[in-house]
PDB file of C-alpha atoms in Angstrom:
ATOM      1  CA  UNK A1498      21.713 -11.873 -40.868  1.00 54.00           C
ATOM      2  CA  UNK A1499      19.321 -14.973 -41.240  1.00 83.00           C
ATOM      3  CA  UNK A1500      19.456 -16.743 -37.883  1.00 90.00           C
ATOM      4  CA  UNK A1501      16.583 -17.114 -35.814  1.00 92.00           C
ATOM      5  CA  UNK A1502      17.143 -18.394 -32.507  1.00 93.00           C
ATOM      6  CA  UNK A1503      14.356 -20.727 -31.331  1.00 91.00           C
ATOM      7  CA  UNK A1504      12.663 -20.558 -27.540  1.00 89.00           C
ATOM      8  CA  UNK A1505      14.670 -18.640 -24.762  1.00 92.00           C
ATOM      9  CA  UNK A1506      18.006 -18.667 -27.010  1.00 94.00           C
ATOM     10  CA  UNK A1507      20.116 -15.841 -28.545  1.00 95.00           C
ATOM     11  CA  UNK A1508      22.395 -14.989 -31.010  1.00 95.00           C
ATOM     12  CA  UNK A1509      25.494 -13.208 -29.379  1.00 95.00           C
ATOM     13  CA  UNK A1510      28.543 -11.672 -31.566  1.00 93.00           C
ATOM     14  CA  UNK A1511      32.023 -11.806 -29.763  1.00 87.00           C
ATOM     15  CA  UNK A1512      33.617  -8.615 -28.703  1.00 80.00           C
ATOM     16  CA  UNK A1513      37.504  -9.137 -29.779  1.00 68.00           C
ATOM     17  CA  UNK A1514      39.468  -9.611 -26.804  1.00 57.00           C
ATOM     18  CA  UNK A1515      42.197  -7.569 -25.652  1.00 56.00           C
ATOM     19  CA  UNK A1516      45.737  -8.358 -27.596  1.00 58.00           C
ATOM     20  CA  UNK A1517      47.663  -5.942 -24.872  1.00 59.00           C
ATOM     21  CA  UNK A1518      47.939  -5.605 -21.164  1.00 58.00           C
ATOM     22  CA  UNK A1519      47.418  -2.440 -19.544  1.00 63.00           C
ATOM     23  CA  UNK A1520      50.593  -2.231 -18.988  1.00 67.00           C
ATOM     24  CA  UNK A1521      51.492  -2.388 -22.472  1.00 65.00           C
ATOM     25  CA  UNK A1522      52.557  -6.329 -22.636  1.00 66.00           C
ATOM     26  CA  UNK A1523      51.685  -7.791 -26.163  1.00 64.00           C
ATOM     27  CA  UNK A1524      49.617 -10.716 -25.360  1.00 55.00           C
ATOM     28  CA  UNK A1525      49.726 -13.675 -28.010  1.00 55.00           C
ATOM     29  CA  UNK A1526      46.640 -15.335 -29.446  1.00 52.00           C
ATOM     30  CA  UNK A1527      46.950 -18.680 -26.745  1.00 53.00           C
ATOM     31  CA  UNK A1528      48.124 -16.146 -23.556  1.00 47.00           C
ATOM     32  CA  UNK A1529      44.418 -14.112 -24.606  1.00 47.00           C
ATOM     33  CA  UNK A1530      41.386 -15.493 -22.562  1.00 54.00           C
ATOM     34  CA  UNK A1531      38.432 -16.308 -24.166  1.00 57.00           C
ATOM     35  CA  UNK A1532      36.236 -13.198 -24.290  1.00 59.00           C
ATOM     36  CA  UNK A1533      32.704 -12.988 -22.049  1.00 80.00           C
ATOM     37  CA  UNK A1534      31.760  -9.532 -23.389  1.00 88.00           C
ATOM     38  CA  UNK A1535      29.521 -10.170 -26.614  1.00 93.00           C
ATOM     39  CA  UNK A1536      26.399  -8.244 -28.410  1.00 95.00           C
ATOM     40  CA  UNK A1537      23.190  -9.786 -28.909  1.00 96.00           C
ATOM     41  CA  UNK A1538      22.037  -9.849 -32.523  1.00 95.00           C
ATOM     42  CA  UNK A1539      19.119 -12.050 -32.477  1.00 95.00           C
ATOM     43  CA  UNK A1540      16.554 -12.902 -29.833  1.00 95.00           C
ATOM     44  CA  UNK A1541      14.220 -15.783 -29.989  1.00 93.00           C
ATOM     45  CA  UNK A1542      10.625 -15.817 -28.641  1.00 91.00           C
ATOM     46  CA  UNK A1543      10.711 -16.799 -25.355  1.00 88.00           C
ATOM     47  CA  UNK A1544       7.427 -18.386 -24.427  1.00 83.00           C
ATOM     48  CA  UNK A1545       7.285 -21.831 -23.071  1.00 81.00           C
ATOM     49  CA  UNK A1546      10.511 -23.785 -22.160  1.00 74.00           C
ATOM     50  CA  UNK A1547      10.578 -26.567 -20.395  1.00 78.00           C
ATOM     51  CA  UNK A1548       6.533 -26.450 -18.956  1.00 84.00           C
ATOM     52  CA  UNK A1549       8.066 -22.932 -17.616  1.00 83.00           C
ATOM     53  CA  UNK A1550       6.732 -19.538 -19.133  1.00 88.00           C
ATOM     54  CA  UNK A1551      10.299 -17.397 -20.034  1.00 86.00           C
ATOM     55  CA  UNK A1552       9.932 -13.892 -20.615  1.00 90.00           C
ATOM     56  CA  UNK A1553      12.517 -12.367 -22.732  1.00 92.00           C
ATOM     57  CA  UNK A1554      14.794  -9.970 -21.121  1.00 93.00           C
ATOM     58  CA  UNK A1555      17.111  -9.358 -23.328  1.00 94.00           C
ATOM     59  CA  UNK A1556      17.123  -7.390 -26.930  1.00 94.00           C
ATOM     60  CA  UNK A1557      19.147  -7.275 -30.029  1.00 95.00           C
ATOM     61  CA  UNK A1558      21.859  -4.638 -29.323  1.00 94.00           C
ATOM     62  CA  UNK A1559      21.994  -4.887 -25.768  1.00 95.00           C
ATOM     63  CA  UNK A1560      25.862  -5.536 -24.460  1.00 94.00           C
ATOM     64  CA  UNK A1561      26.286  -9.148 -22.708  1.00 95.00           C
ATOM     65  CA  UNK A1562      28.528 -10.742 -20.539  1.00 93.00           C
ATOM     66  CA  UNK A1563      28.677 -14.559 -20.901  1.00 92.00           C
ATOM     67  CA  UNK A1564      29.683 -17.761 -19.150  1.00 86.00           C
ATOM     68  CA  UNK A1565      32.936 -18.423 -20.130  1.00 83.00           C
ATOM     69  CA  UNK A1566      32.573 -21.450 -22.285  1.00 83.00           C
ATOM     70  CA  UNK A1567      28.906 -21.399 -22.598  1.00 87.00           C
ATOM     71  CA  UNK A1568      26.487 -21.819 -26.200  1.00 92.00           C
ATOM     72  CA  UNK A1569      27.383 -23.414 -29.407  1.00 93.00           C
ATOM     73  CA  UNK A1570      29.903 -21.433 -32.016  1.00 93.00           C
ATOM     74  CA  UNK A1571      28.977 -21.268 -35.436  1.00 93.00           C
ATOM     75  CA  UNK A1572      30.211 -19.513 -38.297  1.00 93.00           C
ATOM     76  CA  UNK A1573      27.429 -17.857 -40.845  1.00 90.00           C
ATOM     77  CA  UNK A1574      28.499 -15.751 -43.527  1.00 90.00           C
ATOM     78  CA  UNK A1575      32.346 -15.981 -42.538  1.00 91.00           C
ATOM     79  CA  UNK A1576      31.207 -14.367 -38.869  1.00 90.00           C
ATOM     80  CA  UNK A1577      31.548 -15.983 -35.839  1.00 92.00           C
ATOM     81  CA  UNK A1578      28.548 -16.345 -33.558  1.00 94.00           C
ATOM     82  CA  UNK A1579      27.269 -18.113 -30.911  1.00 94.00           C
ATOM     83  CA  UNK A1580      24.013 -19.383 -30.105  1.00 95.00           C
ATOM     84  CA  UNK A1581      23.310 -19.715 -25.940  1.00 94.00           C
ATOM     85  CA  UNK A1582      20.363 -19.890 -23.827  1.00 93.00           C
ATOM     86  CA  UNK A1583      19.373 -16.330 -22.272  1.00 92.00           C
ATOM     87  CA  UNK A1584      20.134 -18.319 -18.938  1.00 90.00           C
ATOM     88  CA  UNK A1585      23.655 -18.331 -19.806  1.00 93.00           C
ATOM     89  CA  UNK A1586      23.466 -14.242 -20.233  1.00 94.00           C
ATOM     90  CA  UNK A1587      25.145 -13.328 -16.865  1.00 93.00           C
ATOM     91  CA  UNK A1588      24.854 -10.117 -17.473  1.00 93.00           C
ATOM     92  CA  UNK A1589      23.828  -6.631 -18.787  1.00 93.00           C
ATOM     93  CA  UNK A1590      26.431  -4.065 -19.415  1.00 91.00           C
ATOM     94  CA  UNK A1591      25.020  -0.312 -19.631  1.00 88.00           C
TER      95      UNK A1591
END
């Protein structure tokens, strides 16, 4: 991959979401939500944003959970990323 986020942004990969229900239901493509898990792929710099030092807490790899309809989608290669602030990172998954 080529992409180089810029500042405090990173490049996140959607995990799939779930097509079934624990209980077994089928789900169709417009019943699935949107998914919030993701991996990062690329991490930008960091350094000043803003007038504010940002320190980089996150690293290429790491599991993510997202704001729901946060970052800008693009599609590189025929993949689908997304490119959001680390702000927007809610969380860690370990």
């Amino acid at each position: 991959m080529n992409i180089k986020p810029l500042g405090d942004r990173v490049v996140i990969k959607m995990v799939e979401a779930e097509e079934t229900t624990k209980s077994g239901i089928i789900l169709t493509a417009g019943a699935q939500e949107k998914p919030q898990m993701a991996e990062i792929v690329a991490v930008g710099p960091g350094g000043m944003v803003d007038g504010k030092e940002v320190k980089m807490e996150l690293k290429v790899g790491d599991k993510v959970i997202t704001s729901k309809y946060a970052g800008t989608e693009i599609k590189f290669d025929n993949v689908e990323y997304t490119i959001l602030k680390q702000s927007d990172v809610l969380a860690i998954v370990e």
